Amino acid sequence: LTTKTRSLVSELSQPLVDKVHDHKDLLSQLIRQNEDQAKKIDELERTVYNKDEKLTIFEEIYERIAKVESDRKVVEEQMMSDHTTILRRFEEHSFKYESNEKQIRTMIQATEDALVEMAELKANLEGNHKSFMENLEQVNANLIKDISEIRKKQNELLNMHSRLKNKTSDQKGSIDMLVSRMEKVEKKVEAIDQQVVDLTNSKQDRNDFLTNVSRIDQLMGVLEENVYSTKNHCISIDNYLDKYQPVRMQSMVGDTLKACLIGEERRRFELYESDKISLLYKLILDDDGDGSNIQKLIIQLNEKAKHVIEEEEKKNRRRAQALEKNAKISEKGSEEGEEEQEAEQEEEDPRGVASTTRHESTAKTKLEASVSLPTQKGDENTKTQPMMRGSTQTQVTQKESSASMSPAKARRQATLKRGTSIIQSEVETVKLTDLVNSDFSMPANDGDYKISQDQLIKVVKIMLHKINFNYKKSEQR
């Protein structure tokens, strides 16, 4: 082992020793080269000093010499650093070699100790083996005796088993019953154990319970304060909607209608608005902060809206029935004058066509007036209904007198009735969304101050847009 260690150390340190020798040779070679260069420089100096015209060459040579000297110093320093590094590594390897040698000595000593212990263990093992064999022979003799006794007892047990077998067959039925009962009991016990485990897992800790109770008490206090503040806020909102919002609505409606109405209707609306605004302001001055009337007003408005919708549906049904009767009568009149229309159509001048167009436009205007919505006041609703009844009576009278008319007049009357039925069918097919999205136009020189259905819808749209705009501005503030 010592020889192997020494050979290993020599193999590891031999490359470093070779490198050290190589560096020494290289260093000696560089020293010799340096001496040769110094000699050459001296010779060049002697040559240059003898000739004055080569002073520049002399300076150049000196510069080169200085450069070579600096390079030499750098190489020398590098060699010295490499030399110190090699020496340090050599010392490290020497230290490792010494430590390995110490370890080898300790291992040799441990090996010798192990051999001594092994000899002792071998002697002990031989003694133990001898005693074990003696004990084994004694145990074997004892086992033979025990086996003979066990065989006797086995024969006795076999006889007993044959006797007990009959008893076992008798007890088998009762055992099966007991097993079934035991299985049921085990299932119940397992269910009870599972319930106990579930209850144990779901059981809340006392500290957590007390913490949750205190937290709930705090939340209840906060919720009571929030409920109180919310109740006050709702009362304030109800009070505002009951007494202050009508003033804003009336003002916006008034501004919109003033922009749309002119003449007599505008003056009537201004008188109405002055009376209405004074009543609304009186409600504001009598404000006591109680907003409980808003629910009653909502119920009343819902009932009024339902009543108005039912009345409007009844009116539309009556109008549809009247228009169906007019269409049937016009069809009868058109069949009677069908033969004469072809002959008279060639004799008619362009004025007849223009009069027909005027009749159709007049019928369309009457129909639009008949289907227009009622205004806000109740007395105007009562006025529009007699007008509608009067127009219906006029149409019936015209239908009755169509038989006594001339063929040309009968043809014009039939054309007028057909245009009326077409317009009515177009009006009945119009949807509420189309009415809401329809264009609003009112000429400034219009002599008829009645508001049509489209115009009223446009007014409501402008009013709602203004409410929404003011609400958004208030939210931004």
C-alpha positions as a Python dict, from the first residue, in 0.01 Angstrom:
ca = {
    (1, 'L'): (0, 0, 0),
    (2, 'T'): (286, 240, 80),
    (3, 'T'): (449, 163, -251),
    (4, 'K'): (126, 229, -438),
    (5, 'T'): (78, 558, -258),
    (6, 'R'): (431, 668, -335),
    (7, 'S'): (394, 573, -699),
    (8, 'L'): (64, 764, -714),
    (9, 'V'): (223, 1074, -559),
    (10, 'S'): (518, 1052, -794),
    (11, 'E'): (287, 1022, -1093),
    (12, 'L'): (89, 1326, -981),
    (13, 'S'): (393, 1541, -900),
    (14, 'Q'): (608, 1435, -1200),
    (15, 'P'): (430, 1668, -1452),
    (16, 'L'): (478, 1964, -1221),
    (17, 'V'): (848, 1882, -1172),
    (18, 'D'): (890, 1853, -1548),
    (19, 'K'): (722, 2190, -1599),
    (20, 'V'): (950, 2348, -1337),
    (21, 'H'): (1258, 2214, -1516),
    (22, 'D'): (1125, 2335, -1850),
    (23, 'H'): (1061, 2682, -1708),
    (24, 'K'): (1409, 2690, -1561),
    (25, 'D'): (1560, 2600, -1899),
    (26, 'L'): (1344, 2862, -2070),
    (27, 'L'): (1448, 3123, -1814),
    (28, 'S'): (1816, 3047, -1862),
    (29, 'Q'): (1769, 3063, -2239),
    (30, 'L'): (1599, 3403, -2210),
    (31, 'I'): (1882, 3529, -1989),
    (32, 'R'): (2137, 3422, -2251),
    (33, 'Q'): (1936, 3586, -2526),
    (34, 'N'): (1915, 3902, -2321),
    (35, 'E'): (2293, 3906, -2275),
    (36, 'D'): (2345, 3855, -2649),
    (37, 'Q'): (2108, 4140, -2728),
    (38, 'A'): (2289, 4365, -2481),
    (39, 'K'): (2618, 4287, -2654),
    (40, 'K'): (2468, 4364, -2992),
    (41, 'I'): (2333, 4693, -2860),
    (42, 'D'): (2676, 4790, -2731),
    (43, 'E'): (2827, 4717, -3070),
    (44, 'L'): (2557, 4925, -3239),
    (45, 'E'): (2621, 5213, -3001),
    (46, 'R'): (2991, 5210, -3083),
    (47, 'T'): (2909, 5204, -3452),
    (48, 'V'): (2657, 5486, -3424),
    (49, 'Y'): (2876, 5713, -3212),
    (50, 'N'): (3147, 5698, -3478),
    (51, 'K'): (2903, 5833, -3742),
    (52, 'D'): (2721, 6161, -3675),
    (53, 'E'): (2482, 6132, -3973),
    (54, 'K'): (2300, 5830, -3819),
    (55, 'L'): (2158, 5989, -3503),
    (56, 'T'): (1801, 5902, -3603),
    (57, 'I'): (1889, 5537, -3642),
    (58, 'F'): (2044, 5543, -3300),
    (59, 'E'): (1725, 5680, -3145),
    (60, 'E'): (1521, 5417, -3322),
    (61, 'I'): (1754, 5147, -3194),
    (62, 'Y'): (1718, 5280, -2842),
    (63, 'E'): (1342, 5272, -2868),
    (64, 'R'): (1353, 4914, -2989),
    (65, 'I'): (1593, 4825, -2710),
    (66, 'A'): (1359, 4982, -2455),
    (67, 'K'): (1067, 4790, -2604),
    (68, 'V'): (1265, 4465, -2596),
    (69, 'E'): (1366, 4541, -2238),
    (70, 'S'): (1005, 4601, -2137),
    (71, 'D'): (895, 4281, -2310),
    (72, 'R'): (1174, 4096, -2136),
    (73, 'K'): (1064, 4231, -1800),
    (74, 'V'): (706, 4130, -1870),
    (75, 'V'): (816, 3780, -1970),
    (76, 'E'): (1045, 3761, -1670),
    (77, 'E'): (765, 3866, -1436),
    (78, 'Q'): (533, 3615, -1596),
    (79, 'M'): (797, 3346, -1558),
    (80, 'M'): (846, 3439, -1195),
    (81, 'S'): (471, 3426, -1131),
    (82, 'D'): (451, 3088, -1305),
    (83, 'H'): (749, 2971, -1101),
    (84, 'T'): (582, 3077, -775),
    (85, 'T'): (258, 2911, -886),
    (86, 'I'): (443, 2589, -962),
    (87, 'L'): (621, 2601, -628),
    (88, 'R'): (291, 2658, -449),
    (89, 'R'): (129, 2368, -629),
    (90, 'F'): (432, 2154, -550),
    (91, 'E'): (398, 2242, -183),
    (92, 'E'): (27, 2158, -198),
    (93, 'H'): (101, 1821, -356),
    (94, 'S'): (371, 1758, -97),
    (95, 'F'): (120, 1837, 177),
    (96, 'K'): (-135, 1605, 18),
    (97, 'Y'): (132, 1337, -12),
    (98, 'E'): (217, 1366, 357),
    (99, 'S'): (-152, 1356, 455),
    (100, 'N'): (-209, 1052, 234),
    (101, 'E'): (93, 885, 389),
    (102, 'K'): (-50, 948, 735),
    (103, 'Q'): (-383, 804, 628),
    (104, 'I'): (-207, 499, 488),
    (105, 'R'): (-29, 445, 820),
    (106, 'T'): (-358, 471, 1008),
    (107, 'M'): (-521, 230, 764),
    (108, 'I'): (-236, -21, 809),
    (109, 'Q'): (-275, 6, 1184),
    (110, 'A'): (-653, -41, 1154),
    (111, 'T'): (-597, -345, 932),
    (112, 'E'): (-366, -503, 1189),
    (113, 'D'): (-621, -436, 1464),
    (114, 'A'): (-895, -587, 1246),
    (115, 'L'): (-687, -902, 1191),
    (116, 'V'): (-642, -941, 1566),
    (117, 'E'): (-1015, -899, 1624),
    (118, 'M'): (-1089, -1144, 1344),
    (119, 'A'): (-871, -1408, 1511),
    (120, 'E'): (-1051, -1354, 1839),
    (121, 'L'): (-1390, -1375, 1665),
    (122, 'K'): (-1287, -1696, 1491),
    (123, 'A'): (-1194, -1854, 1824),
    (124, 'N'): (-1522, -1741, 1977),
    (125, 'L'): (-1711, -1870, 1675),
    (126, 'E'): (-1557, -2217, 1708),
    (127, 'G'): (-1649, -2230, 2078),
    (128, 'N'): (-2003, -2113, 2005),
    (129, 'H'): (-2039, -2368, 1727),
    (130, 'K'): (-1936, -2650, 1958),
    (131, 'S'): (-2179, -2543, 2229),
    (132, 'F'): (-2453, -2491, 1969),
    (133, 'M'): (-2412, -2845, 1836),
    (134, 'E'): (-2433, -2986, 2189),
    (135, 'N'): (-2749, -2784, 2257),
    (136, 'L'): (-2893, -2887, 1921),
    (137, 'E'): (-2852, -3258, 2002),
    (138, 'Q'): (-3020, -3209, 2337),
    (139, 'V'): (-3306, -3011, 2181),
    (140, 'N'): (-3348, -3277, 1913),
    (141, 'A'): (-3391, -3547, 2177),
    (142, 'N'): (-3643, -3332, 2360),
    (143, 'L'): (-3832, -3265, 2037),
    (144, 'I'): (-3860, -3636, 1964),
    (145, 'K'): (-4018, -3688, 2304),
    (146, 'D'): (-4251, -3391, 2250),
    (147, 'I'): (-4354, -3520, 1906),
    (148, 'S'): (-4456, -3854, 2050),
    (149, 'E'): (-4662, -3678, 2314),
    (150, 'I'): (-4814, -3443, 2054),
    (151, 'R'): (-4918, -3738, 1841),
    (152, 'K'): (-5098, -3890, 2134),
    (153, 'K'): (-5273, -3560, 2201),
    (154, 'Q'): (-5352, -3528, 1830),
    (155, 'N'): (-5530, -3861, 1834),
    (156, 'E'): (-5726, -3748, 2136),
    (157, 'L'): (-5812, -3420, 1959),
    (158, 'L'): (-5926, -3606, 1648),
    (159, 'N'): (-6160, -3811, 1857),
    (160, 'M'): (-6282, -3494, 2026),
    (161, 'H'): (-6320, -3327, 1684),
    (162, 'S'): (-6539, -3607, 1558),
    (163, 'R'): (-6756, -3567, 1866),
    (164, 'L'): (-6768, -3187, 1831),
    (165, 'K'): (-6842, -3204, 1460),
    (166, 'N'): (-7192, -3324, 1528),
    (167, 'K'): (-7246, -3043, 1776),
    (168, 'T'): (-7106, -2792, 1524),
    (169, 'S'): (-7355, -2897, 1259),
    (170, 'D'): (-7632, -2843, 1511),
    (171, 'Q'): (-7503, -2495, 1602),
    (172, 'K'): (-7447, -2388, 1241),
    (173, 'G'): (-7799, -2251, 1198),
    (174, 'S'): (-7777, -2043, 1511),
    (175, 'I'): (-7432, -1922, 1408),
    (176, 'D'): (-7564, -1804, 1068),
    (177, 'M'): (-7842, -1614, 1240),
    (178, 'L'): (-7595, -1458, 1481),
    (179, 'V'): (-7365, -1367, 1191),
    (180, 'S'): (-7648, -1187, 1010),
    (181, 'R'): (-7737, -1002, 1327),
    (182, 'M'): (-7372, -917, 1380),
    (183, 'E'): (-7347, -778, 1024),
    (184, 'K'): (-7650, -558, 1083),
    (185, 'V'): (-7506, -440, 1412),
    (186, 'E'): (-7171, -370, 1243),
    (187, 'K'): (-7344, -163, 974),
    (188, 'K'): (-7527, 35, 1240),
    (189, 'V'): (-7204, 82, 1433),
    (190, 'E'): (-7028, 200, 1115),
    (191, 'A'): (-7310, 445, 1045),
    (192, 'I'): (-7292, 572, 1403),
    (193, 'D'): (-6912, 603, 1374),
    (194, 'Q'): (-6951, 796, 1050),
    (195, 'Q'): (-7205, 1027, 1213),
    (196, 'V'): (-6969, 1078, 1504),
    (197, 'V'): (-6684, 1159, 1263),
    (198, 'D'): (-6906, 1397, 1065),
    (199, 'L'): (-7024, 1567, 1382),
    (200, 'T'): (-6667, 1591, 1505),
    (201, 'N'): (-6552, 1744, 1177),
    (202, 'S'): (-6847, 1984, 1153),
    (203, 'K'): (-6827, 2086, 1515),
    (204, 'Q'): (-6721, 2445, 1548),
    (205, 'D'): (-6462, 2555, 1793),
    (206, 'R'): (-6592, 2749, 2092),
    (207, 'N'): (-6356, 3041, 2035),
    (208, 'D'): (-6456, 3057, 1667),
    (209, 'F'): (-6823, 3049, 1766),
    (210, 'L'): (-6779, 3332, 2013),
    (211, 'T'): (-6579, 3528, 1756),
    (212, 'N'): (-6853, 3479, 1494),
    (213, 'V'): (-7121, 3583, 1744),
    (214, 'S'): (-6935, 3903, 1828),
    (215, 'R'): (-6879, 3971, 1458),
    (216, 'I'): (-7248, 3913, 1383),
    (217, 'D'): (-7342, 4152, 1663),
    (218, 'Q'): (-7117, 4416, 1512),
    (219, 'L'): (-7261, 4354, 1165),
    (220, 'M'): (-7614, 4377, 1302),
    (221, 'G'): (-7531, 4715, 1452),
    (222, 'V'): (-7388, 4834, 1121),
    (223, 'L'): (-7688, 4693, 932),
    (224, 'E'): (-7930, 4869, 1166),
    (225, 'E'): (-7754, 5198, 1098),
    (226, 'N'): (-7759, 5126, 721),
    (227, 'V'): (-8130, 5036, 734),
    (228, 'Y'): (-8206, 5357, 922),
    (229, 'S'): (-8007, 5569, 676),
    (230, 'T'): (-8159, 5382, 378),
    (231, 'K'): (-8508, 5434, 516),
    (232, 'N'): (-8443, 5806, 555),
    (233, 'H'): (-8299, 5815, 203),
    (234, 'C'): (-8604, 5636, 60),
    (235, 'I'): (-8835, 5875, 243),
    (236, 'S'): (-8638, 6167, 100),
    (237, 'I'): (-8658, 6019, -252),
    (238, 'D'): (-9035, 5955, -216),
    (239, 'N'): (-9083, 6308, -91),
    (240, 'Y'): (-8879, 6443, -383),
    (241, 'L'): (-9072, 6236, -639),
    (242, 'D'): (-9404, 6332, -479),
    (243, 'K'): (-9354, 6709, -453),
    (244, 'Y'): (-9041, 6830, -633),
    (245, 'Q'): (-9021, 6605, -938),
    (246, 'P'): (-9364, 6719, -1072),
    (247, 'V'): (-9231, 7075, -1080),
    (248, 'R'): (-8932, 6968, -1288),
    (249, 'M'): (-9150, 6757, -1517),
    (250, 'Q'): (-9399, 7038, -1562),
    (251, 'S'): (-9116, 7282, -1636),
    (252, 'M'): (-8962, 7052, -1898),
    (253, 'V'): (-9299, 6975, -2055),
    (254, 'G'): (-9378, 7344, -2054),
    (255, 'D'): (-9049, 7431, -2224),
    (256, 'T'): (-9108, 7162, -2486),
    (257, 'L'): (-9469, 7263, -2558),
    (258, 'K'): (-9377, 7630, -2573),
    (259, 'A'): (-9122, 7542, -2838),
    (260, 'C'): (-9387, 7347, -3033),
    (261, 'L'): (-9711, 7547, -2984),
    (262, 'I'): (-9801, 7887, -3128),
    (263, 'G'): (-10100, 8114, -3127),
    (264, 'E'): (-10412, 8041, -2929),
    (265, 'E'): (-10297, 7701, -2805),
    (266, 'R'): (-9975, 7854, -2668),
    (267, 'R'): (-10175, 8119, -2475),
    (268, 'R'): (-10410, 7856, -2336),
    (269, 'F'): (-10115, 7644, -2227),
    (270, 'E'): (-9946, 7944, -2057),
    (271, 'L'): (-10264, 8013, -1855),
    (272, 'Y'): (-10289, 7648, -1760),
    (273, 'E'): (-9921, 7633, -1669),
    (274, 'S'): (-9941, 7938, -1442),
    (275, 'D'): (-10228, 7778, -1246),
    (276, 'K'): (-10062, 7436, -1237),
    (277, 'I'): (-9719, 7568, -1130),
    (278, 'S'): (-9873, 7769, -845),
    (279, 'L'): (-10041, 7453, -713),
    (280, 'L'): (-9717, 7257, -737),
    (281, 'Y'): (-9524, 7531, -559),
    (282, 'K'): (-9788, 7534, -286),
    (283, 'L'): (-9725, 7161, -230),
    (284, 'I'): (-9353, 7233, -196),
    (285, 'L'): (-9415, 7513, 56),
    (286, 'D'): (-9638, 7279, 261),
    (287, 'D'): (-9367, 7007, 261),
    (288, 'D'): (-9336, 6837, 601),
    (289, 'G'): (-9071, 6580, 496),
    (290, 'D'): (-9316, 6285, 477),
    (291, 'G'): (-9288, 6092, 147),
    (292, 'S'): (-9540, 5813, 215),
    (293, 'N'): (-9786, 5927, -57),
    (294, 'I'): (-9568, 5802, -343),
    (295, 'Q'): (-9700, 5443, -326),
    (296, 'K'): (-10060, 5564, -341),
    (297, 'L'): (-9976, 5783, -640),
    (298, 'I'): (-9808, 5490, -817),
    (299, 'I'): (-10119, 5275, -768),
    (300, 'Q'): (-10346, 5555, -894),
    (301, 'L'): (-10127, 5614, -1200),
    (302, 'N'): (-10127, 5243, -1283),
    (303, 'E'): (-10506, 5231, -1262),
    (304, 'K'): (-10538, 5541, -1482),
    (305, 'A'): (-10296, 5398, -1739),
    (306, 'K'): (-10487, 5070, -1748),
    (307, 'H'): (-10817, 5255, -1796),
    (308, 'V'): (-10674, 5470, -2076),
    (309, 'I'): (-10533, 5165, -2256),
    (310, 'E'): (-10868, 4984, -2235),
    (311, 'E'): (-11054, 5288, -2370),
    (312, 'E'): (-10806, 5323, -2656),
    (313, 'E'): (-10847, 4956, -2749),
    (314, 'K'): (-11226, 4994, -2753),
    (315, 'K'): (-11198, 5300, -2979),
    (316, 'N'): (-10966, 5116, -3217),
    (317, 'R'): (-11208, 4823, -3238),
    (318, 'R'): (-11501, 5058, -3313),
    (319, 'R'): (-11297, 5235, -3582),
    (320, 'A'): (-11199, 4904, -3740),
    (321, 'Q'): (-11563, 4790, -3750),
    (322, 'A'): (-11674, 5119, -3909),
    (323, 'L'): (-11398, 5099, -4170),
    (324, 'E'): (-11496, 4740, -4255),
    (325, 'K'): (-11855, 4852, -4314),
    (326, 'N'): (-11733, 5138, -4536),
    (327, 'A'): (-11517, 4897, -4736),
    (328, 'K'): (-11812, 4660, -4794),
    (329, 'I'): (-12038, 4946, -4910),
    (330, 'S'): (-11766, 5082, -5141),
    (331, 'E'): (-11720, 4737, -5298),
    (332, 'K'): (-12092, 4721, -5379),
    (333, 'G'): (-12090, 5069, -5537),
    (334, 'S'): (-11780, 4992, -5743),
    (335, 'E'): (-11940, 4677, -5890),
    (336, 'E'): (-12245, 4876, -6011),
    (337, 'G'): (-12044, 5145, -6188),
    (338, 'E'): (-11772, 4918, -6325),
    (339, 'E'): (-11911, 4917, -6682),
    (340, 'E'): (-11952, 5295, -6705),
    (341, 'Q'): (-11607, 5373, -6560),
    (342, 'E'): (-11418, 5249, -6867),
    (343, 'A'): (-11614, 5475, -7103),
    (344, 'E'): (-11597, 5783, -6882),
    (345, 'Q'): (-11229, 5737, -6799),
    (346, 'E'): (-11128, 5838, -7156),
    (347, 'E'): (-11339, 6157, -7141),
    (348, 'E'): (-11199, 6281, -6809),
    (349, 'D'): (-10937, 6559, -6817),
    (350, 'P'): (-10627, 6586, -6594),
    (351, 'R'): (-10828, 6790, -6348),
    (352, 'G'): (-11022, 6480, -6257),
    (353, 'V'): (-10704, 6301, -6164),
    (354, 'A'): (-10593, 6596, -5954),
    (355, 'S'): (-10929, 6605, -5777),
    (356, 'T'): (-10896, 6232, -5705),
    (357, 'T'): (-10555, 6291, -5554),
    (358, 'R'): (-10697, 6571, -5343),
    (359, 'H'): (-10979, 6345, -5224),
    (360, 'E'): (-10726, 6076, -5126),
    (361, 'S'): (-10514, 6327, -4933),
    (362, 'T'): (-10828, 6460, -4761),
    (363, 'A'): (-10924, 6105, -4661),
    (364, 'K'): (-10577, 6041, -4526),
    (365, 'T'): (-10588, 6365, -4322),
    (366, 'K'): (-10927, 6271, -4176),
    (367, 'L'): (-10803, 5924, -4091),
    (368, 'E'): (-10492, 6059, -3916),
    (369, 'A'): (-10711, 6296, -3717),
    (370, 'S'): (-10944, 6010, -3624),
    (371, 'V'): (-10661, 5791, -3489),
    (372, 'S'): (-10475, 6072, -3307),
    (373, 'L'): (-10429, 6039, -2931),
    (374, 'P'): (-10642, 6249, -2697),
    (375, 'T'): (-10481, 6555, -2535),
    (376, 'Q'): (-10407, 6591, -2163),
    (377, 'K'): (-10730, 6770, -2065),
    (378, 'G'): (-11053, 6582, -2022),
    (379, 'D'): (-11268, 6843, -2200),
    (380, 'E'): (-11064, 6802, -2518),
    (381, 'N'): (-11124, 6425, -2507),
    (382, 'T'): (-11498, 6491, -2494),
    (383, 'K'): (-11465, 6725, -2792),
    (384, 'T'): (-11276, 6481, -3013),
    (385, 'Q'): (-11533, 6203, -2964),
    (386, 'P'): (-11830, 6400, -3112),
    (387, 'M'): (-11606, 6501, -3400),
    (388, 'M'): (-11528, 6138, -3469),
    (389, 'R'): (-11896, 6045, -3447),
    (390, 'G'): (-11981, 6332, -3680),
    (391, 'S'): (-11720, 6220, -3934),
    (392, 'T'): (-11856, 5865, -3916),
    (393, 'Q'): (-12213, 5989, -3973),
    (394, 'T'): (-12093, 6195, -4269),
    (395, 'Q'): (-11926, 5890, -4420),
    (396, 'V'): (-12247, 5685, -4376),
    (397, 'T'): (-12451, 5963, -4538),
    (398, 'Q'): (-12209, 5971, -4829),
    (399, 'K'): (-12239, 5594, -4865),
    (400, 'E'): (-12620, 5616, -4870),
    (401, 'S'): (-12614, 5890, -5133),
    (402, 'S'): (-12358, 5710, -5353),
    (403, 'A'): (-12638, 5526, -5530),
    (404, 'S'): (-12794, 5854, -5654),
    (405, 'M'): (-12461, 6001, -5775),
    (406, 'S'): (-12348, 6018, -6134),
    (407, 'P'): (-12113, 5743, -6256),
    (408, 'A'): (-11807, 5974, -6243),
    (409, 'K'): (-11888, 6087, -5889),
    (410, 'A'): (-11957, 5728, -5787),
    (411, 'R'): (-11620, 5625, -5928),
    (412, 'R'): (-11444, 5907, -5740),
    (413, 'Q'): (-11627, 5814, -5421),
    (414, 'A'): (-11524, 5449, -5460),
    (415, 'T'): (-11162, 5553, -5520),
    (416, 'L'): (-11174, 5772, -5210),
    (417, 'K'): (-11309, 5485, -5002),
    (418, 'R'): (-11045, 5243, -5133),
    (419, 'G'): (-10772, 5494, -5043),
    (420, 'T'): (-10923, 5531, -4697),
    (421, 'S'): (-10925, 5154, -4643),
    (422, 'I'): (-10562, 5127, -4763),
    (423, 'I'): (-10453, 5406, -4529),
    (424, 'Q'): (-10641, 5244, -4240),
    (425, 'S'): (-10470, 4908, -4306),
    (426, 'E'): (-10132, 5084, -4311),
    (427, 'V'): (-10209, 5260, -3981),
    (428, 'E'): (-10321, 4936, -3816),
    (429, 'T'): (-9995, 4763, -3912),
    (430, 'V'): (-9775, 5039, -3764),
    (431, 'K'): (-9594, 4927, -3447),
    (432, 'L'): (-9528, 5134, -3138),
    (433, 'T'): (-9153, 5132, -3208),
    (434, 'D'): (-9219, 5277, -3556),
    (435, 'L'): (-9430, 5553, -3402),
    (436, 'V'): (-9161, 5633, -3145),
    (437, 'N'): (-8892, 5644, -3415),
    (438, 'S'): (-9103, 5849, -3659),
    (439, 'D'): (-8991, 6197, -3769),
    (440, 'F'): (-9138, 6505, -3605),
    (441, 'S'): (-9226, 6804, -3820),
    (442, 'M'): (-9461, 7098, -3754),
    (443, 'P'): (-9472, 7390, -4002),
    (444, 'A'): (-9458, 7738, -3851),
    (445, 'N'): (-9764, 7860, -4048),
    (446, 'D'): (-9985, 7566, -3955),
    (447, 'G'): (-10336, 7686, -3884),
    (448, 'D'): (-10443, 7366, -3712),
    (449, 'Y'): (-10313, 7374, -3352),
    (450, 'K'): (-10416, 7023, -3263),
    (451, 'I'): (-10127, 6789, -3169),
    (452, 'S'): (-10120, 6462, -3362),
    (453, 'Q'): (-10016, 6126, -3223),
    (454, 'D'): (-9667, 6140, -3377),
    (455, 'Q'): (-9613, 6492, -3247),
    (456, 'L'): (-9720, 6397, -2896),
    (457, 'I'): (-9483, 6098, -2900),
    (458, 'K'): (-9205, 6329, -3017),
    (459, 'V'): (-9278, 6570, -2730),
    (460, 'V'): (-9260, 6286, -2478),
    (461, 'K'): (-8931, 6168, -2631),
    (462, 'I'): (-8780, 6517, -2599),
    (463, 'M'): (-8901, 6539, -2240),
    (464, 'L'): (-8754, 6199, -2147),
    (465, 'H'): (-8426, 6289, -2315),
    (466, 'K'): (-8408, 6610, -2114),
    (467, 'I'): (-8482, 6422, -1788),
    (468, 'N'): (-8209, 6171, -1863),
    (469, 'F'): (-7961, 6448, -1950),
    (470, 'N'): (-8034, 6640, -1628),
    (471, 'Y'): (-8007, 6320, -1424),
    (472, 'K'): (-7665, 6243, -1573),
    (473, 'K'): (-7548, 6598, -1501),
    (474, 'S'): (-7662, 6567, -1138),
    (475, 'E'): (-7477, 6234, -1105),
    (476, 'Q'): (-7156, 6388, -1242),
    (477, 'R'): (-7182, 6671, -987),
}
